[in-house]
PDB file of C-alpha atoms in Angstrom:
ATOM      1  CA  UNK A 293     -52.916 -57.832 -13.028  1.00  0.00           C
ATOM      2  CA  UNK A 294     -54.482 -57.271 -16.369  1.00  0.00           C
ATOM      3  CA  UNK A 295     -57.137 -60.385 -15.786  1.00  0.00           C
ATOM      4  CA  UNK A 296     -57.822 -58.190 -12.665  1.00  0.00           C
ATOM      5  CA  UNK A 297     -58.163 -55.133 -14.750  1.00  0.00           C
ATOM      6  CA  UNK A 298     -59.994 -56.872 -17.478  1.00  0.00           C
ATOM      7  CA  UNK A 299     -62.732 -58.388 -15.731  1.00  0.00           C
ATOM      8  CA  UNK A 300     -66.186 -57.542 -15.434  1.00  0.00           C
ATOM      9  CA  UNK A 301     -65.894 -57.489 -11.074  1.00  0.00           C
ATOM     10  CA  UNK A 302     -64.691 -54.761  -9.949  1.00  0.00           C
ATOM     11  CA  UNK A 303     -63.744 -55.409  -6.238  1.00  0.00           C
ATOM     12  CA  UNK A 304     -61.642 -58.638  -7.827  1.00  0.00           C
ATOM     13  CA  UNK A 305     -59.534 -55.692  -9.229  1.00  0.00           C
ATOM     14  CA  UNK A 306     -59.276 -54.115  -6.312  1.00  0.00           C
ATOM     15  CA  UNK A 307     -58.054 -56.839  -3.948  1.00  0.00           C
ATOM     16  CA  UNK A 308     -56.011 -58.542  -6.484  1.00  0.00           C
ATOM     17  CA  UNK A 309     -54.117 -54.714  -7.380  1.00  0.00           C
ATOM     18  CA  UNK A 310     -53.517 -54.436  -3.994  1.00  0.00           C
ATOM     19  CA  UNK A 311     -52.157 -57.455  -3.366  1.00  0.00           C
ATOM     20  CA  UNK A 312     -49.503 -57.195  -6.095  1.00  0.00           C
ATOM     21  CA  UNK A 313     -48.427 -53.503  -4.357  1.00  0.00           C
ATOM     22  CA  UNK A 314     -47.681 -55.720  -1.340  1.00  0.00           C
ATOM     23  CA  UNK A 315     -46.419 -57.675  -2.809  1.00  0.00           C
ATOM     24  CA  UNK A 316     -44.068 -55.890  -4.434  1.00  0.00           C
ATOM     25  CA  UNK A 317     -43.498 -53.841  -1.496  1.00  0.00           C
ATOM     26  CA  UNK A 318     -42.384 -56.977   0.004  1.00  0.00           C
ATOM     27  CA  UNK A 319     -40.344 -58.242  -2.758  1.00  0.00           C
ATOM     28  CA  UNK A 320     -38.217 -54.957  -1.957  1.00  0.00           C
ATOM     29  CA  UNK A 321     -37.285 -55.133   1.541  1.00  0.00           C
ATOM     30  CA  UNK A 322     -36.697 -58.709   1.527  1.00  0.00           C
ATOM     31  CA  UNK A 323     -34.219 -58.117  -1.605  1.00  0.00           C
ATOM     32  CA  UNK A 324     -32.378 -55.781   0.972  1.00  0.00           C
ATOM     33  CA  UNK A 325     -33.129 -58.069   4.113  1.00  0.00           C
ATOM     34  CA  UNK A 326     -32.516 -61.428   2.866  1.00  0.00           C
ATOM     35  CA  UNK A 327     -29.209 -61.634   3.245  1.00  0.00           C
ATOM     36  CA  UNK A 328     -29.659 -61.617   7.328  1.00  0.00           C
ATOM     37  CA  UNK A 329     -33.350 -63.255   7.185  1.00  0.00           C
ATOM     38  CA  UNK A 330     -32.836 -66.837   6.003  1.00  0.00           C
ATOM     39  CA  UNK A 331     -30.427 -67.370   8.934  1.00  0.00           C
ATOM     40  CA  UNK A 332     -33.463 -67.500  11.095  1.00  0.00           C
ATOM     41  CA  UNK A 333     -34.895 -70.796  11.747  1.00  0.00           C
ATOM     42  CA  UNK A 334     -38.398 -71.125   9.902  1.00  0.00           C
ATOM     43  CA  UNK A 335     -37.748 -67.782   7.845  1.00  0.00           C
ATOM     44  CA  UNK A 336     -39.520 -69.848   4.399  1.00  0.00           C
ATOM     45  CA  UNK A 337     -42.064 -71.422   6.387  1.00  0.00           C
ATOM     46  CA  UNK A 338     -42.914 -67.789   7.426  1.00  0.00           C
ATOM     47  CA  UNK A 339     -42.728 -66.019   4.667  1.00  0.00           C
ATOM     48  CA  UNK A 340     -44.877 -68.917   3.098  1.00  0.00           C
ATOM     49  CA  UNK A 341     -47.377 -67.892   5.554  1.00  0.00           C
ATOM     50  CA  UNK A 342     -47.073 -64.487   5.282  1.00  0.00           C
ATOM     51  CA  UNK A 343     -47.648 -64.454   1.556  1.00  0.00           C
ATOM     52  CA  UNK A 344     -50.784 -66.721   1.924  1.00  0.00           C
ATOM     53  CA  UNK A 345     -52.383 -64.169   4.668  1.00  0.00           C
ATOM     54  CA  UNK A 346     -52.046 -61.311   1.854  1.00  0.00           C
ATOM     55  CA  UNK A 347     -53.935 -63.257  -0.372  1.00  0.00           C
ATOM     56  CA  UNK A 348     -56.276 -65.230   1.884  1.00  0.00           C
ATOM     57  CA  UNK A 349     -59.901 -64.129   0.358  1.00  0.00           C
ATOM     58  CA  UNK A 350     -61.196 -62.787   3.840  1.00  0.00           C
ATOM     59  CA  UNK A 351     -62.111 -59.500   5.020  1.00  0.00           C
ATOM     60  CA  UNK A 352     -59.038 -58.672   6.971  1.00  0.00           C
ATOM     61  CA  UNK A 353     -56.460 -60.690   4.553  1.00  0.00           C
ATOM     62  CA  UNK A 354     -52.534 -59.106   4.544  1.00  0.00           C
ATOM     63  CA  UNK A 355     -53.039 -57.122   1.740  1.00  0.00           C
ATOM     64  CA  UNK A 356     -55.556 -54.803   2.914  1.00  0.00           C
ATOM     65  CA  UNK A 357     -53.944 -54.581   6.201  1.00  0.00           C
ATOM     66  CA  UNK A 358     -51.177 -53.514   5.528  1.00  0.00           C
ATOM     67  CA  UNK A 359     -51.690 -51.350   2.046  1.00  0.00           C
ATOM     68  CA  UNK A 360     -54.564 -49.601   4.074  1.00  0.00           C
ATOM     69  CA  UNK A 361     -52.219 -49.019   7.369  1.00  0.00           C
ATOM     70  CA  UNK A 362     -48.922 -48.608   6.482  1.00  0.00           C
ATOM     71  CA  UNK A 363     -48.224 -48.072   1.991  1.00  0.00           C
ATOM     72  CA  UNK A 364     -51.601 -45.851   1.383  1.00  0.00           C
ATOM     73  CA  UNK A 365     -50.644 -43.551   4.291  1.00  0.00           C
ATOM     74  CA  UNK A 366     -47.582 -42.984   3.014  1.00  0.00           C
ATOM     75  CA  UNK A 367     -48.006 -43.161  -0.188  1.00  0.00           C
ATOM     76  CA  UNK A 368     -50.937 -40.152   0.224  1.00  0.00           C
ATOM     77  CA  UNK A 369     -47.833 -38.179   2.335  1.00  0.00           C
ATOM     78  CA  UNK A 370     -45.220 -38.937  -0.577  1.00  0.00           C
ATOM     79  CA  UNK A 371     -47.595 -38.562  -3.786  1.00  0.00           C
ATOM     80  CA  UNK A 372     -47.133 -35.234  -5.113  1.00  0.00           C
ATOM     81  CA  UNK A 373     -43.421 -35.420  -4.896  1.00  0.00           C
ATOM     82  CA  UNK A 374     -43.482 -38.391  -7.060  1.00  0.00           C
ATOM     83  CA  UNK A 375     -45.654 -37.160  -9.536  1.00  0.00           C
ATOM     84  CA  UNK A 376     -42.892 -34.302  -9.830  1.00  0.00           C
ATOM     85  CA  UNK A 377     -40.044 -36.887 -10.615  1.00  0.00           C
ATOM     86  CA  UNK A 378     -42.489 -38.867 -12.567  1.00  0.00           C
ATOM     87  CA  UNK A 379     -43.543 -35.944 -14.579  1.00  0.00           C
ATOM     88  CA  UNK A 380     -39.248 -34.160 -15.109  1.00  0.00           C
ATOM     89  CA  UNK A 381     -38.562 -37.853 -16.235  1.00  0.00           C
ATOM     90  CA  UNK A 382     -41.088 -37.692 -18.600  1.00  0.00           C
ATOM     91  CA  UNK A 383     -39.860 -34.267 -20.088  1.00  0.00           C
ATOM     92  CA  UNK A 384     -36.112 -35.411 -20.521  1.00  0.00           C
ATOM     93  CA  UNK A 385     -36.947 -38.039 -22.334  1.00  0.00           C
TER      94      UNK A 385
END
């Protein structure tokens, strides 16, 4: 993420940022998921496809998908009451 932030083309930031929110969106629900997931045949296989969609360098790649669908949407709903936990955290400490 910082070579992303660092470097002199801006959309590179962009799609690379947004990949690691997916990413880490991902990394998440599979934590939780997991557990029941890798009984299905093929699970890695997909997932190893999955992943390679969200970072595919093509207009309609994983990433922006699904961060412009489904985590920006609510993440626009949801922002204000995390800036208030964000910002109570930051005065008790």
């Amino acid at each position: 993420s910082i070579k992303a932030i660092e470097s002199s083309n801006k959309e590179d930031d962009t799609t690379w940022l947004t990949y690691w929110v997916v990413y880490g969106v991902f990394s998440i629900a599979e934590a939780f998921s997991d557990l029941f997931l890798y009984w299905f045949p093929f699970y890695y296989a997909g997932k190893c496809l999955f992943l390679v969609w969200c970072m595919a360098p093509v207009t309609w790649n994983g990433s922006q998908v699904l961060y412009q669908n489904f985590i920006r949407p609510y993440f626009l709903k949801h922002h204000q009451a995390v800036d208030n936990v964000l910002g109570n955290l930051g005065t008790k400490a």
